[in-house]
mmCIF file of C-alpha atoms in Angstrom:
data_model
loop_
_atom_site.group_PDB
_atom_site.id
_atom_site.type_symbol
_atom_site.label_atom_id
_atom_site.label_comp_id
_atom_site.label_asym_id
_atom_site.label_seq_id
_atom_site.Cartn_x
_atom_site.Cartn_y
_atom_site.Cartn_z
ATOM 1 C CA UNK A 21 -156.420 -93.972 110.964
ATOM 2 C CA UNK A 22 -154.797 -95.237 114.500
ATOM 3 C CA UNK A 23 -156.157 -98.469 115.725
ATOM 4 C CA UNK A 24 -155.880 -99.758 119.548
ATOM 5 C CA UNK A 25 -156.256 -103.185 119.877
ATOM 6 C CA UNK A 26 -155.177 -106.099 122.176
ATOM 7 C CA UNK A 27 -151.651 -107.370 122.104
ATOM 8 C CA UNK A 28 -150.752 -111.039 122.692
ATOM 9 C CA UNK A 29 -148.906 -110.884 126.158
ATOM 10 C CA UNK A 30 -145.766 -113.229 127.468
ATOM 11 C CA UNK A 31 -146.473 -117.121 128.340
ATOM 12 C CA UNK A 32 -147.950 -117.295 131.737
ATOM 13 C CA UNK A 33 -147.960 -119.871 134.258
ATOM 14 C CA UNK A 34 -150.872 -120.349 137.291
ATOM 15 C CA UNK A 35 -150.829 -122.590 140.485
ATOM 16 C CA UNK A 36 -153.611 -124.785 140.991
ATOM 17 C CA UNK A 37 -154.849 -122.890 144.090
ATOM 18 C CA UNK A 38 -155.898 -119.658 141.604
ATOM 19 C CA UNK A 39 -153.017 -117.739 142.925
ATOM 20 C CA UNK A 40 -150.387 -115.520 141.594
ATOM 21 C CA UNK A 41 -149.066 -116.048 138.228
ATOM 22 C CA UNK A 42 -145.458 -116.187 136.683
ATOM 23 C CA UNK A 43 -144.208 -114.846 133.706
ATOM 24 C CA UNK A 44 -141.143 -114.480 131.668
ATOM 25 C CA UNK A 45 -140.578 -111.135 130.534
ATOM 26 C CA UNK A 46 -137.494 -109.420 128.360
ATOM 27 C CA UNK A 47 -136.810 -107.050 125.626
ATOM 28 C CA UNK A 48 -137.658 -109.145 121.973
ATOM 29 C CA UNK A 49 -135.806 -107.565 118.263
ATOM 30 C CA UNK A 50 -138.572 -106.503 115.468
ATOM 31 C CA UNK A 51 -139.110 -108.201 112.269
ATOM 32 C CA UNK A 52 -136.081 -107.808 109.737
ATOM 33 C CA UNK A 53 -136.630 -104.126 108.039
ATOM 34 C CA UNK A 54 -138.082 -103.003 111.100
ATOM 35 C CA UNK A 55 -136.889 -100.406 113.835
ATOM 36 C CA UNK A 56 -137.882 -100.761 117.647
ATOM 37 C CA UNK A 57 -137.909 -97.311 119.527
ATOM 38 C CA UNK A 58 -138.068 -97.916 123.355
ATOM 39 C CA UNK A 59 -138.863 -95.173 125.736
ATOM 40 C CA UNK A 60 -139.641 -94.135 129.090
ATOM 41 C CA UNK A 61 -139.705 -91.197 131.344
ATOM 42 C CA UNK A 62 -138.472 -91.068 135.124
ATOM 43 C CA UNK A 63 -140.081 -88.572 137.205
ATOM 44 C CA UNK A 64 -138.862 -87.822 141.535
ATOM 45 C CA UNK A 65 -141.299 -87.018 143.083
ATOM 46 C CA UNK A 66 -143.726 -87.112 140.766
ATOM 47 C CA UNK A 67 -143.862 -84.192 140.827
ATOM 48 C CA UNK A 68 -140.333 -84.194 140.667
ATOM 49 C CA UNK A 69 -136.923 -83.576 139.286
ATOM 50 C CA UNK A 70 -137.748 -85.522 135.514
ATOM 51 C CA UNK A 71 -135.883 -87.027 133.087
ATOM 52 C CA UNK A 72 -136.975 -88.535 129.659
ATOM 53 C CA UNK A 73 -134.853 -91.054 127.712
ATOM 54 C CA UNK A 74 -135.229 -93.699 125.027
ATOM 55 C CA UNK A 75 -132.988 -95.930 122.266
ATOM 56 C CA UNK A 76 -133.442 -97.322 118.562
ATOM 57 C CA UNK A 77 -132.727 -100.712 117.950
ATOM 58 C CA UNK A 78 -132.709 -102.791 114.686
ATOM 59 C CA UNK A 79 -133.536 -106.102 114.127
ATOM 60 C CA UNK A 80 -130.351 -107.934 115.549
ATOM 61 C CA UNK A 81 -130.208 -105.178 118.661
ATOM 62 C CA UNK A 82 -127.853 -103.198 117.770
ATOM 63 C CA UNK A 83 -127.977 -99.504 118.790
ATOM 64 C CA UNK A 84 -128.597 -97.008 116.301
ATOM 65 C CA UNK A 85 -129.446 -93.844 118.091
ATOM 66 C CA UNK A 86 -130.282 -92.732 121.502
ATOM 67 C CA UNK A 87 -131.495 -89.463 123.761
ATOM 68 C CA UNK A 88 -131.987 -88.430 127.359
ATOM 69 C CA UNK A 89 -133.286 -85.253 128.375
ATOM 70 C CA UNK A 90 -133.428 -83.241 131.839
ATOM 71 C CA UNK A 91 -137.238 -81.603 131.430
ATOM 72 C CA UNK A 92 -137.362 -79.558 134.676
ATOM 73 C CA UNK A 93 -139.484 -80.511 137.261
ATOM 74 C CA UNK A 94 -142.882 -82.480 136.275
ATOM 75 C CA UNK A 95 -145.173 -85.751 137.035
ATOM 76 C CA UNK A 96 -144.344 -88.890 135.513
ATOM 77 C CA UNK A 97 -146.950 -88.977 133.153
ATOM 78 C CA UNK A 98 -146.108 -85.440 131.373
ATOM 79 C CA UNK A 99 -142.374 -87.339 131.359
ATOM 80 C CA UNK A 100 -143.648 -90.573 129.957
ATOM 81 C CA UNK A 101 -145.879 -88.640 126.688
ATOM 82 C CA UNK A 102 -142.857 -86.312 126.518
ATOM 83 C CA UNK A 103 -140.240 -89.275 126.257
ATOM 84 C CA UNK A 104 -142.294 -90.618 123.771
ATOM 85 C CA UNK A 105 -142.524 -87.218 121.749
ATOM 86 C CA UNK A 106 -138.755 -86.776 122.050
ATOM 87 C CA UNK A 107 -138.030 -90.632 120.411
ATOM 88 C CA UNK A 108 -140.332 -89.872 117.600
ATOM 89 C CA UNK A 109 -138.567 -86.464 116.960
ATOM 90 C CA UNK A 110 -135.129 -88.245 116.859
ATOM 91 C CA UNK A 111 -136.656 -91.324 114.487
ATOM 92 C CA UNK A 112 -138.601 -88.631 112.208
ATOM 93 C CA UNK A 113 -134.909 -86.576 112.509
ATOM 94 C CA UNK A 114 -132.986 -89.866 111.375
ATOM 95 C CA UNK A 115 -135.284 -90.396 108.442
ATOM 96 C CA UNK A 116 -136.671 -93.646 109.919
ATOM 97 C CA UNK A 117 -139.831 -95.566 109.115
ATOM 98 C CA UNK A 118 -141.125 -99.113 109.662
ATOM 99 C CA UNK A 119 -140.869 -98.264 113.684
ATOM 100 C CA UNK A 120 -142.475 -100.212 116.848
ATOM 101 C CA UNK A 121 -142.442 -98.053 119.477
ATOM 102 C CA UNK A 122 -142.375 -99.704 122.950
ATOM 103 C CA UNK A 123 -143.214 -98.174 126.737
ATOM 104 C CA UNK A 124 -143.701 -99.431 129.953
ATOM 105 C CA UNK A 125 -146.619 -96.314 130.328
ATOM 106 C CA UNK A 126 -149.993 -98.107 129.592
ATOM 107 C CA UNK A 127 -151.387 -94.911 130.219
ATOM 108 C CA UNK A 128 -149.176 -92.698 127.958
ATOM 109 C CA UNK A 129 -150.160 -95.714 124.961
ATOM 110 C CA UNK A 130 -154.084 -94.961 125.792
ATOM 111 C CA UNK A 131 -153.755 -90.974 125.599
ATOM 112 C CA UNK A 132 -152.220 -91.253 122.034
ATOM 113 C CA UNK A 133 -154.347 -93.740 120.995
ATOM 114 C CA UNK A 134 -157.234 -91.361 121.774
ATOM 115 C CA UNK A 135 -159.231 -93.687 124.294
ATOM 116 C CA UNK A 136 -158.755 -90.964 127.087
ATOM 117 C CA UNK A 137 -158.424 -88.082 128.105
ATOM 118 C CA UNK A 138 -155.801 -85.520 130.650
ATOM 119 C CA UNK A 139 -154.707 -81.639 130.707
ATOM 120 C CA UNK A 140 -154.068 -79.331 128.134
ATOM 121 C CA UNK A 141 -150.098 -79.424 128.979
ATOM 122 C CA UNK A 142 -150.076 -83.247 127.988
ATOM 123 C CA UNK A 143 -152.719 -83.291 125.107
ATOM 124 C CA UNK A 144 -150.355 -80.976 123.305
ATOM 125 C CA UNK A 145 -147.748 -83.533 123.880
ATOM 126 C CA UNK A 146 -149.751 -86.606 123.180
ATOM 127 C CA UNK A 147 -151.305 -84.130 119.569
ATOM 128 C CA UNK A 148 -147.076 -83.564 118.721
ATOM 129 C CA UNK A 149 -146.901 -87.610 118.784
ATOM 130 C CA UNK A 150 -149.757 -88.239 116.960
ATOM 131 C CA UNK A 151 -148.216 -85.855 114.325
ATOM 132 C CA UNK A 152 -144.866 -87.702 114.344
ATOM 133 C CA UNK A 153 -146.184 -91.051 114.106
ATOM 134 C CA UNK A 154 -148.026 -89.275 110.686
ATOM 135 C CA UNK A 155 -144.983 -87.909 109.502
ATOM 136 C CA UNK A 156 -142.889 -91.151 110.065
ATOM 137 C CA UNK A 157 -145.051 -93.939 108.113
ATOM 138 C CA UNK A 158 -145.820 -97.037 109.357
ATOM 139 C CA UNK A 159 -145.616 -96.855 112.958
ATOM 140 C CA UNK A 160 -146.592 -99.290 115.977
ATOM 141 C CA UNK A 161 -147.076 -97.830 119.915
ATOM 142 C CA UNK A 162 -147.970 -100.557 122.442
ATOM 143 C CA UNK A 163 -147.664 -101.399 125.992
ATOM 144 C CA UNK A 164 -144.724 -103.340 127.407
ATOM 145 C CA UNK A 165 -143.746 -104.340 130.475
ATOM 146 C CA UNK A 166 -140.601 -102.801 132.548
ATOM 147 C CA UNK A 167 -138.716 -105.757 132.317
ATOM 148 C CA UNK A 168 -139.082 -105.065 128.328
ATOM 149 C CA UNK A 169 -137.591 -101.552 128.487
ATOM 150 C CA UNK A 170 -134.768 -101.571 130.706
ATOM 151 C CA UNK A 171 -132.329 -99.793 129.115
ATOM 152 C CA UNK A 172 -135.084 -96.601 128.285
ATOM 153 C CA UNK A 173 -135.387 -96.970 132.485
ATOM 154 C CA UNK A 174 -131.543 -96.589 132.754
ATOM 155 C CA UNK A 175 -131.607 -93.432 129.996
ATOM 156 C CA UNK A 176 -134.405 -91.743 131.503
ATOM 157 C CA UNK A 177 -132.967 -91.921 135.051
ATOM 158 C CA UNK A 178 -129.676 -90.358 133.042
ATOM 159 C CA UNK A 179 -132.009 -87.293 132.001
ATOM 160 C CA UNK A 180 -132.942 -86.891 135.359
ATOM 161 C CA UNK A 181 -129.369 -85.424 136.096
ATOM 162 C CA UNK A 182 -128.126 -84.092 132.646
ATOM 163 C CA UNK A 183 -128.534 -80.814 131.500
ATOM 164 C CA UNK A 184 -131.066 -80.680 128.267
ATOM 165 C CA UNK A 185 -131.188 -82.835 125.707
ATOM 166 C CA UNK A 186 -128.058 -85.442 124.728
ATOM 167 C CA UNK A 187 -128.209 -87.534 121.680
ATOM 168 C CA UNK A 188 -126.139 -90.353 121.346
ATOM 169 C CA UNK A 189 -124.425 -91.849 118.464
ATOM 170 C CA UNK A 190 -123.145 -94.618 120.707
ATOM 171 C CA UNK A 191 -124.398 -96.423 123.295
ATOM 172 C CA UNK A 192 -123.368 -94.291 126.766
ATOM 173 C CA UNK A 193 -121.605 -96.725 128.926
ATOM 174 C CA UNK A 194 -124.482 -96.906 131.862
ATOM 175 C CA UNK A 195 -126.515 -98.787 129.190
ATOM 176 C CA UNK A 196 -123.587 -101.072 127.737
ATOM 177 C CA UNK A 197 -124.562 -103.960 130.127
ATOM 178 C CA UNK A 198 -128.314 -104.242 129.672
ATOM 179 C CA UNK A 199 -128.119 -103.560 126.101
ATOM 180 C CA UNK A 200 -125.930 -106.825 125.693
ATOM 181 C CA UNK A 201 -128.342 -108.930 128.194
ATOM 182 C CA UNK A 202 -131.238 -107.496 125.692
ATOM 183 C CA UNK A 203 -129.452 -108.701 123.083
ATOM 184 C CA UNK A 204 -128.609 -112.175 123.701
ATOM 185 C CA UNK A 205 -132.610 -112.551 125.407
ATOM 186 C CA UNK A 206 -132.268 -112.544 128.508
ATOM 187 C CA UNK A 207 -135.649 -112.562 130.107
ATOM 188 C CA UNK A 208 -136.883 -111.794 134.148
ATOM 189 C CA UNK A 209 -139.243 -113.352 136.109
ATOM 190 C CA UNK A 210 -142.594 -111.127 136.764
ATOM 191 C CA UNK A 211 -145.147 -111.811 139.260
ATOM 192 C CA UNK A 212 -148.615 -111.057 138.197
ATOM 193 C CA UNK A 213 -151.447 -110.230 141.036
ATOM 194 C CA UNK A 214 -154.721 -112.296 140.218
ATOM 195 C CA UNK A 215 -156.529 -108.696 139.082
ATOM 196 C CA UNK A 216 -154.133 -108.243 136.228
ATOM 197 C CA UNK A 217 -155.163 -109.084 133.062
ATOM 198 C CA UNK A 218 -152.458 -112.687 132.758
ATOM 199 C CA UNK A 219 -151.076 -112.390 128.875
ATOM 200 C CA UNK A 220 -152.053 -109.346 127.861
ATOM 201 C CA UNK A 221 -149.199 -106.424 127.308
ATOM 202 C CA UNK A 222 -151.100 -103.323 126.643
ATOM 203 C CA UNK A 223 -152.349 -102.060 123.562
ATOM 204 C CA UNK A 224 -151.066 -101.549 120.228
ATOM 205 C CA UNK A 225 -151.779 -98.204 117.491
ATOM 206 C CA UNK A 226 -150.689 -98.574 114.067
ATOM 207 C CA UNK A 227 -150.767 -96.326 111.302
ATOM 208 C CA UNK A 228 -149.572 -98.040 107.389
ATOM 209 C CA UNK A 229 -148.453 -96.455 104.736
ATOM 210 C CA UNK A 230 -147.847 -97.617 101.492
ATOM 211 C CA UNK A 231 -144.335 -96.436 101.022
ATOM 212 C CA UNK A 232 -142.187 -98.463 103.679
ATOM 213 C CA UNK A 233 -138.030 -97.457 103.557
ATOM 214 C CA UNK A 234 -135.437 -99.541 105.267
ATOM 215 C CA UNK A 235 -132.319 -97.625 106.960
ATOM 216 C CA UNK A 236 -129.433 -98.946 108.624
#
């Protein structure tokens, strides 16, 4: 069964006079013997010329796989669920499992998790996910910020102009930088308006299974 729950957000700090709060925001490694999938789709327009693209990362940050994919013209939500479908596909295609999956798309997270609702063209996407994230074990999808997912921003915006689907083995140079500054923790300043919820990232489904495998 998928559960959706509050995550624990980023330390936060608020001026006296109630106003805008600060946080520091950047992309964090999983546990040892865990993969993080980050994802994101880019859409211009919206609707728009769309791109998907997204990276697997293991515990120290180094790169183990990545995509982008030119998807035709489309909004960016239909790019975000798609983006996510496409990482799973590539994880479920490595023979991955332990896997957090991060996106900047709160709204993508809440489709799969099943706490709403869109059109048919993006419930078949967000049904394919759900699938994957059965076929691939113990799996994590939550919310994160786009300070957190930079270089899935900088792949998507690659699909945007590619033509179809590119895997890579290696890290493609537009993504060498940020992938570094990921690495070594850099994190960004974020402003927070007083109506967003202060310290809380999104939410979080996770499906366990019993038999967990470690790949490097």
């Amino acid at each position: 069964m998928f559960h959706f729950n509050p995550m624990a957000g980023n330390a936060c700090f608020r001026g006296w006079g109630g106003g805008n709060s600060w946080i520091r925001v950047g992309w964090k490694p999983p546990s040892t013997g865990i993969f993080k999938l980050n994802i994101d789709g880019a859409s211009k327009g919206n609707p728009g010329k769309a791109g998907a693209g997204g990276l697997i990362r293991n515990h120290e940050g180094r790169w183990v796989a990545g995509f982008c994919h030119n998807i035709g013209t489309t909004n960016s939500l239909e790019a975000e669920v798609t983006a996510i479908r496409d990482g799973l596909e590539l994880v479920n295609r490595l023979g991955l499992t332990n896997v957090d999956v991060e996106t900047d798309s709160k709204l993508a997270v809440q489709l799969i998790a099943g706490s709403i609702f869109s059109g048919e063209r993006v419930n078949s996407l967000v049904n394919d996910c759900r699938r994957l994230m059965e076929e691939i074990g113990s799996t994590t999808l939550r919310h994160v910020y786009r300070e957190a997912n930079a270089c899935a921003d900088i792949l998507a915006n690659l699909g945007v102009v590619v033509d179809g689907l590119e895997v890579f083995a290696n890290a493609p140079s537009c993504v060498v930088h940020q992938l570094y500054n990921d690495a070594i923790g850099v994190e960004y300043s974020r402003q927070m308006k007083q109506h967003e919820d202060v310290g809380v990232r999104g939410g979080v489904m996770r499906q366990r299974l019993e038999h967990i495998a470690t790949v490097f």
